[in-house]
mmCIF file of C-alpha atoms in Angstrom:
data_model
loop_
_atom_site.group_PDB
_atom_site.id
_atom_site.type_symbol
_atom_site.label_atom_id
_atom_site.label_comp_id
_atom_site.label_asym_id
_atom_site.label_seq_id
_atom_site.Cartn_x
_atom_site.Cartn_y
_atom_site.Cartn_z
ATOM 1 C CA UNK A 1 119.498 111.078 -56.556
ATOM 2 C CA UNK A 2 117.862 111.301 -60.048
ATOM 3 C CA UNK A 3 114.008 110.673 -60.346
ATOM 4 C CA UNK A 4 113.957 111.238 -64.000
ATOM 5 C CA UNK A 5 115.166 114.225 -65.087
ATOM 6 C CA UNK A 6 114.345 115.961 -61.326
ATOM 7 C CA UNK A 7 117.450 115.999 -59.153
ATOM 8 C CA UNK A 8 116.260 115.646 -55.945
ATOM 9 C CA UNK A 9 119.679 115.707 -54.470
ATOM 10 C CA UNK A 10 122.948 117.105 -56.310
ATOM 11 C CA UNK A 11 127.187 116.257 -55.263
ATOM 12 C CA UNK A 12 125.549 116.221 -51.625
ATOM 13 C CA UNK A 13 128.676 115.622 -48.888
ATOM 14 C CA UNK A 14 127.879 115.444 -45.512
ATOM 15 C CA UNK A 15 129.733 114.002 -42.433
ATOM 16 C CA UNK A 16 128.356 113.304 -39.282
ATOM 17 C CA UNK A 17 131.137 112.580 -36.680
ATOM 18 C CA UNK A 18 130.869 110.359 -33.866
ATOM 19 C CA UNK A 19 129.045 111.762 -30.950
ATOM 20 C CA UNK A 20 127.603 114.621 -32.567
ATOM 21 C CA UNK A 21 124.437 116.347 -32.780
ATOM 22 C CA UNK A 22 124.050 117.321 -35.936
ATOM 23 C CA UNK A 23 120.981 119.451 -37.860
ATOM 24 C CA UNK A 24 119.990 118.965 -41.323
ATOM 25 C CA UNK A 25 117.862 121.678 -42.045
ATOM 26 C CA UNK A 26 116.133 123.615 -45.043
ATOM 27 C CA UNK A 27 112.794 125.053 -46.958
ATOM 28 C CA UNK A 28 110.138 122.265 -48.182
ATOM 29 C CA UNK A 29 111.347 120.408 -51.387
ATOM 30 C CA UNK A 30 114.972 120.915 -50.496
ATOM 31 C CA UNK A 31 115.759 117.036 -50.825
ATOM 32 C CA UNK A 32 116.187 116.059 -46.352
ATOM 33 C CA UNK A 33 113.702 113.455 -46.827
ATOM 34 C CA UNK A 34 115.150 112.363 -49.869
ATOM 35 C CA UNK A 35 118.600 112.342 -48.391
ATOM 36 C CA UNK A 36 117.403 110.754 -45.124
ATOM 37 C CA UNK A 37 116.016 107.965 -47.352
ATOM 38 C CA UNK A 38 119.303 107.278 -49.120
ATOM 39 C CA UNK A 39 121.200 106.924 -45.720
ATOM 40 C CA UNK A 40 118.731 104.291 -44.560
ATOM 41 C CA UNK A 41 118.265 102.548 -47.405
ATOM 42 C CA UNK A 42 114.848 103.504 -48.366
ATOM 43 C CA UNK A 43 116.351 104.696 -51.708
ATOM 44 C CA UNK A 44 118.937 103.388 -53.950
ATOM 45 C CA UNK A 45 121.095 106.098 -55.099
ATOM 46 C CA UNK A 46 122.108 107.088 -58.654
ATOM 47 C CA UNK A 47 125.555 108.177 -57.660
ATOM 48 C CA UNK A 48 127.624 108.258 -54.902
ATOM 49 C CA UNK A 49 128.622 106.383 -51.813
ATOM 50 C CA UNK A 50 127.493 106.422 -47.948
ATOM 51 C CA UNK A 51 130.266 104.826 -45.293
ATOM 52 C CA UNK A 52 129.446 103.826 -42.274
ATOM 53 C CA UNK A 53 132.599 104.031 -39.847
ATOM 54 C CA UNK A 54 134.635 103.241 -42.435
ATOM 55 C CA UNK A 55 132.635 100.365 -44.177
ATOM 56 C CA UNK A 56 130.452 101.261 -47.762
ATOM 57 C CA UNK A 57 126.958 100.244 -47.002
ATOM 58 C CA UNK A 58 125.603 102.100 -50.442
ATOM 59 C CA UNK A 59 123.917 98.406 -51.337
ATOM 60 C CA UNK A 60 122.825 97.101 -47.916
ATOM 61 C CA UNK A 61 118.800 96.645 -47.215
ATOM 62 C CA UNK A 62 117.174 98.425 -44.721
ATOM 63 C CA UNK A 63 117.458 96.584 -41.785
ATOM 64 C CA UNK A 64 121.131 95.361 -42.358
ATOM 65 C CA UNK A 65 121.932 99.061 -42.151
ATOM 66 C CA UNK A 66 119.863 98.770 -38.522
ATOM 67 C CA UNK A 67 121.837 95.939 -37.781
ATOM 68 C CA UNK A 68 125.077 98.142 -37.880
ATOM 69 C CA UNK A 69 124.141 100.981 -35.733
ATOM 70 C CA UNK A 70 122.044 103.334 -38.267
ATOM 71 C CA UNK A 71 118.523 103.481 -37.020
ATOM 72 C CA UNK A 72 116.089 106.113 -37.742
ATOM 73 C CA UNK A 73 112.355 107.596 -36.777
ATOM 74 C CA UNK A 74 109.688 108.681 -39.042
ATOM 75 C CA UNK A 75 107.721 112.089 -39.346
ATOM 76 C CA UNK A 76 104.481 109.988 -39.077
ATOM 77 C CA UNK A 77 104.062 107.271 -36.175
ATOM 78 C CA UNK A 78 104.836 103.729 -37.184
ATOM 79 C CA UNK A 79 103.517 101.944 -34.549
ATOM 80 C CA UNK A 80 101.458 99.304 -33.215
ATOM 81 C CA UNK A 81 98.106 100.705 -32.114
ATOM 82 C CA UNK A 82 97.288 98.008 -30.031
ATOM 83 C CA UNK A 83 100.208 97.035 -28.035
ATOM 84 C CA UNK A 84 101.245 98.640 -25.292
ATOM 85 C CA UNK A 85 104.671 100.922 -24.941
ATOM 86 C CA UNK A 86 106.143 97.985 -22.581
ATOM 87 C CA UNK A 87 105.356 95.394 -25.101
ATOM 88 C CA UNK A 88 106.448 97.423 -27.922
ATOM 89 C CA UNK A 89 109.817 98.148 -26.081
ATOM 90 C CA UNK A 90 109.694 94.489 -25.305
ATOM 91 C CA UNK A 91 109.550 93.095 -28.575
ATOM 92 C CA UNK A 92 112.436 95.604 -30.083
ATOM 93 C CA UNK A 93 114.974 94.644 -26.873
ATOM 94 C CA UNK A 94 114.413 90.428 -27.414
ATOM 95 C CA UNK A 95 114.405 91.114 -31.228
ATOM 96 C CA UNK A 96 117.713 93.143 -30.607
ATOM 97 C CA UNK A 97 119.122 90.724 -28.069
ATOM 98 C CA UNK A 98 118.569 87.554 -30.851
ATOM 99 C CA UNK A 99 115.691 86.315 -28.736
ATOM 100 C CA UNK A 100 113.176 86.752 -31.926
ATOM 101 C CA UNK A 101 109.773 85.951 -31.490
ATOM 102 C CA UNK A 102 110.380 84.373 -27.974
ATOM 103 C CA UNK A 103 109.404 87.843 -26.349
ATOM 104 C CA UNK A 104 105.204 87.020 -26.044
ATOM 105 C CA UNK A 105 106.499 84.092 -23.751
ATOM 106 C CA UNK A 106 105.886 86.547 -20.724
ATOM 107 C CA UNK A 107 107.931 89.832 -20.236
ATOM 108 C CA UNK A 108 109.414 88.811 -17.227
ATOM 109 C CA UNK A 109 110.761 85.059 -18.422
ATOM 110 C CA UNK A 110 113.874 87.325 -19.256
ATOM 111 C CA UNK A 111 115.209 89.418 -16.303
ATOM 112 C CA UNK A 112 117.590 91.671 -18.791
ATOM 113 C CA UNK A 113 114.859 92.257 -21.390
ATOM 114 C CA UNK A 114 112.542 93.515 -18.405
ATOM 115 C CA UNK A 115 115.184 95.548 -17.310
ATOM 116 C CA UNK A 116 116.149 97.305 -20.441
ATOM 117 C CA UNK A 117 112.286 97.958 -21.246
ATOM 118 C CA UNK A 118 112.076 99.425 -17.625
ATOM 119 C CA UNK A 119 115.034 101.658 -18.387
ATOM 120 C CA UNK A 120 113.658 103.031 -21.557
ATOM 121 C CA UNK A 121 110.582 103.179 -20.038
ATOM 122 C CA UNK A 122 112.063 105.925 -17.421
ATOM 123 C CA UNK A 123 114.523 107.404 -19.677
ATOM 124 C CA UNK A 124 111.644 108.160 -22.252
ATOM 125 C CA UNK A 125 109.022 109.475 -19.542
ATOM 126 C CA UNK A 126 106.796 106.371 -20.597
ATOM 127 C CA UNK A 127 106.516 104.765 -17.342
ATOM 128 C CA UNK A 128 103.120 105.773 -16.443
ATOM 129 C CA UNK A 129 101.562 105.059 -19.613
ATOM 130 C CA UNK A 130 103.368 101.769 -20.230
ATOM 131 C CA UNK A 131 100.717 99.646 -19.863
ATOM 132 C CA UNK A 132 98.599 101.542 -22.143
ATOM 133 C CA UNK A 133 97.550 100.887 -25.615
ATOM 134 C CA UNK A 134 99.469 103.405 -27.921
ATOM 135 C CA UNK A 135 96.151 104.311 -29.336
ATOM 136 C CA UNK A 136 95.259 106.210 -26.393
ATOM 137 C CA UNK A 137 98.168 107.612 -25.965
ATOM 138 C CA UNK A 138 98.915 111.619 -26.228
ATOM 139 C CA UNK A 139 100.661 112.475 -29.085
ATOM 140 C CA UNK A 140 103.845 113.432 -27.751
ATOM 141 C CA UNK A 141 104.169 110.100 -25.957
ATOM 142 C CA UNK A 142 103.811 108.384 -28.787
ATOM 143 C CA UNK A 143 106.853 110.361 -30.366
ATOM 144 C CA UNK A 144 108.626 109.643 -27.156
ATOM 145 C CA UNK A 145 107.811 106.396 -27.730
ATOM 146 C CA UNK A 146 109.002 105.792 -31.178
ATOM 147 C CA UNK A 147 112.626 107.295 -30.073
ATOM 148 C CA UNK A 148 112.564 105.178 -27.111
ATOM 149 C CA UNK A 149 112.212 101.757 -30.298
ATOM 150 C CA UNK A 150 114.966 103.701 -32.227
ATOM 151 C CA UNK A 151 117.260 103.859 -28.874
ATOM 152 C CA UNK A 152 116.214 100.361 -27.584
ATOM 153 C CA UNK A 153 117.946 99.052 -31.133
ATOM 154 C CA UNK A 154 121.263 100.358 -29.729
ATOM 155 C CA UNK A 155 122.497 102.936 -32.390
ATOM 156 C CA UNK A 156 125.851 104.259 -33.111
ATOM 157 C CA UNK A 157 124.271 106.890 -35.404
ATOM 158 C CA UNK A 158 120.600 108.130 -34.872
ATOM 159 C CA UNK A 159 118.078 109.936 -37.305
ATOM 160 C CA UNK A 160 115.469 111.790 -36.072
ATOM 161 C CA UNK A 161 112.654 113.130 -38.906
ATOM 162 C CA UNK A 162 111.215 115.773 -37.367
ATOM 163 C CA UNK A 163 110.562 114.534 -34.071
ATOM 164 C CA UNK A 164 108.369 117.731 -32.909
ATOM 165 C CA UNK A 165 106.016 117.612 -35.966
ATOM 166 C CA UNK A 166 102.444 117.553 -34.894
ATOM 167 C CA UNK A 167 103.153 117.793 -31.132
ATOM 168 C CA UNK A 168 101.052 120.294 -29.371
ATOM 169 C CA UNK A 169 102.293 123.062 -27.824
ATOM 170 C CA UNK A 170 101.447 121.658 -24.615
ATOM 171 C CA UNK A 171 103.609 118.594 -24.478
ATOM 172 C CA UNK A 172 106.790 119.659 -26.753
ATOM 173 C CA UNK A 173 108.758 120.437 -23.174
ATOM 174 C CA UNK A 174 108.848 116.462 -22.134
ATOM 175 C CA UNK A 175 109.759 115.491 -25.629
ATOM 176 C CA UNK A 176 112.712 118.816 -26.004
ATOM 177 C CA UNK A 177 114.111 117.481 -22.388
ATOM 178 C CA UNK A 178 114.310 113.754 -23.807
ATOM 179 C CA UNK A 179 115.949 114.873 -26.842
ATOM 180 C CA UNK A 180 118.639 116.630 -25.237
ATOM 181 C CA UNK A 181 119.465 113.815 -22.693
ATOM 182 C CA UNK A 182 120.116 111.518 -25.382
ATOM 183 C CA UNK A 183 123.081 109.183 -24.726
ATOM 184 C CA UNK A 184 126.405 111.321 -25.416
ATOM 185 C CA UNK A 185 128.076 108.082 -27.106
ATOM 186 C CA UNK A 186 124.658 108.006 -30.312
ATOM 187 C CA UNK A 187 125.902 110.532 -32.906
ATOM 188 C CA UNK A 188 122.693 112.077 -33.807
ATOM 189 C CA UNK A 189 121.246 113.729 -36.857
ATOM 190 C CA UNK A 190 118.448 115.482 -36.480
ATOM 191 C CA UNK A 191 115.770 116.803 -39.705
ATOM 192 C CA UNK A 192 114.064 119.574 -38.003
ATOM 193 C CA UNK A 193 111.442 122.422 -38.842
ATOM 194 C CA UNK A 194 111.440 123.576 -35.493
ATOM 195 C CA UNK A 195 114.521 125.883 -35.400
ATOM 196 C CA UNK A 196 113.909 126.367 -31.426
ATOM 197 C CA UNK A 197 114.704 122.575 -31.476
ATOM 198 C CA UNK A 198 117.623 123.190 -33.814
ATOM 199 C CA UNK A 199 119.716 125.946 -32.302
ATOM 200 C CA UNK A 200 119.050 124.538 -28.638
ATOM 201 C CA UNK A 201 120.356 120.838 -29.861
ATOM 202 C CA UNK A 202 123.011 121.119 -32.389
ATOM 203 C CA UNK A 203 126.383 121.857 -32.025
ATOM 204 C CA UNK A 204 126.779 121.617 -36.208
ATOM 205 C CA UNK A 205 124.501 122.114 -39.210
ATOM 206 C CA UNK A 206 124.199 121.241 -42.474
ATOM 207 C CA UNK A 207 121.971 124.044 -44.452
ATOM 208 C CA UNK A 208 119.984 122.070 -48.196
ATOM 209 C CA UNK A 209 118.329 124.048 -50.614
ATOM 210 C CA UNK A 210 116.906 122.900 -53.866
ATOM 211 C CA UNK A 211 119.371 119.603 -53.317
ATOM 212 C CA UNK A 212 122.669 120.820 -52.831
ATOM 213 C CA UNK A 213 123.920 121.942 -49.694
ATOM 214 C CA UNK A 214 123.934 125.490 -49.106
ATOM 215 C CA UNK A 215 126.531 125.979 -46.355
ATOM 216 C CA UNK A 216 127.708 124.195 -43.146
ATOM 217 C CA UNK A 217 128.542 125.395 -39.511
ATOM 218 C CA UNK A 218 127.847 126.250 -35.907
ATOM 219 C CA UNK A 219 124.864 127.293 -35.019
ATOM 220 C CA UNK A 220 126.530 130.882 -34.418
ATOM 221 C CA UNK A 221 127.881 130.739 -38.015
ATOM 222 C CA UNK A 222 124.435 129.360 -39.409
ATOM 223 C CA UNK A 223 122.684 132.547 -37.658
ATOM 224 C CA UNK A 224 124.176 134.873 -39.185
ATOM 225 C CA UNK A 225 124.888 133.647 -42.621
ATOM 226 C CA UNK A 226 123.168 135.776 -44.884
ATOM 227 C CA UNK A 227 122.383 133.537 -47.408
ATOM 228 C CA UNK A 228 120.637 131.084 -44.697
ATOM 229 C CA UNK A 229 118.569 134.188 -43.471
ATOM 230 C CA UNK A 230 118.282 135.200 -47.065
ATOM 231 C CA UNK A 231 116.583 131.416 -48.450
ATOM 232 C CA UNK A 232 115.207 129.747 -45.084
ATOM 233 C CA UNK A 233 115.383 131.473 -41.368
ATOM 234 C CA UNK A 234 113.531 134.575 -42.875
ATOM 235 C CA UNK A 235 115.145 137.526 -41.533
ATOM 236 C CA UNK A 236 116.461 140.663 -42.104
ATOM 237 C CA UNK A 237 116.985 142.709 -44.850
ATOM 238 C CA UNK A 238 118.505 139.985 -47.717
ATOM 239 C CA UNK A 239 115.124 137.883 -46.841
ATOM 240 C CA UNK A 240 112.980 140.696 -47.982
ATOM 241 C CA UNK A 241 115.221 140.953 -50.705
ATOM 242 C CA UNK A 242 114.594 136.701 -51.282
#
């Protein structure tokens, strides 16, 4: 992806295999938001393809990518302030289900929509806040929240941006716990500062600096690559050295 004459990403390959939990990781200005944008659509790129189980979807819009499993969540909220987390939920599942705008018509005129909301609901720890505006929710339930909208769309492939930025300390437990029950069938890719998060979720990573991808591996291999503790984990000797 050319902006100008900035690269912002360079020849990067990456494959995310079905069922995995992948990490994307690496410094500011390394190009993950960038490269999160191509894969959703956000950003057209200069070169290059992205396939979606076998099918090119370099052209398709936004939500025509959502449409065929890709769904993502954002490092800042994007959500209705004054709904509540059952409505939300509710609006996603009819929306999902072809029921469009039909959902306001009561939440329980449709017994399946209910019960997928109450599901999600559970499964996201929301169920004693659901009839609460998100406004005054805590943070961290509102980032629950916003996975629980990306789920409720029924992905094959989810993207999580950052999904711990801006939590306190105090409720990053609840939303750790969610993240790692995540369906087993949603191949995940996960952008992720938080290298607690990281090495706890993913079983492969994908290391980006300045664009281009640095090196890929297990979290064992990522560990102990010098180069990654030389440009980004900050250890040891090489980092002084960096």
């Amino acid at each position: 992806m050319r902006f100008g004459g900035i690269v912002a990403t360079n020849d990067v390959t990456l494959e995310v295999r079905r069922g995995a939990r992948h990490a994307l990781i690496g410094p500011n200005g390394a190009g993950k938001t960038t490269l999160v944008n191509l894969l959703t659509g956000v950003l057209e790129p200069t070169a290059g393809r992205i396939v979606l189980e076998g099918e090119d979807i370099t052209r398709l819009a936004p939500h025509q990518r959502v449409r065929r499993g890709m769904v993502r969540t954002f490092q800042i909220n994007q959500l209705f302030n004054s709904m509540t987390p059952r409505e939300t939920l509710a609006l996603v599942v009819s929306q999902q289900r072809g029921l469009g705008g039909r959902w306001w018509q009561g939440l329980g005129a449709n017994a399946q929509v209910g019960e997928r909301c109450d599901q999600l609901l559970g499964q996201f720890r929301l169920a004693e806040v659901a009839d609460q505006r998100v406004e005054l929710l805590a943070y961290g339930k509102r980032r629950l929240l916003e996975i629980a909208i990306a789920l409720a769309c029924e992905p094959r492939l989810l993207l999580l941006d950052e999904p711990v930025a801006g939590v306190p300390a105090g409720e990053r437990e609840e939303l750790l716990q969610t993240v790692a029950a995540l369906p087993a069938d949603v191949s995940v890719l996960l952008i992720e500062h938080d290298m607690d998060l990281v090495f706890s979720f993913a079983n492969r990573m994908t290391v980006l600096v300045n664009g281009t991808v640095l090196t890929e591996g297990d979290p064992d291999q990522i560990a102990n690559d010098p180069q990654v503790k030389a440009v980004y984990l900050g250890h040891g000797e090489e980092a002084a050295h960096g």
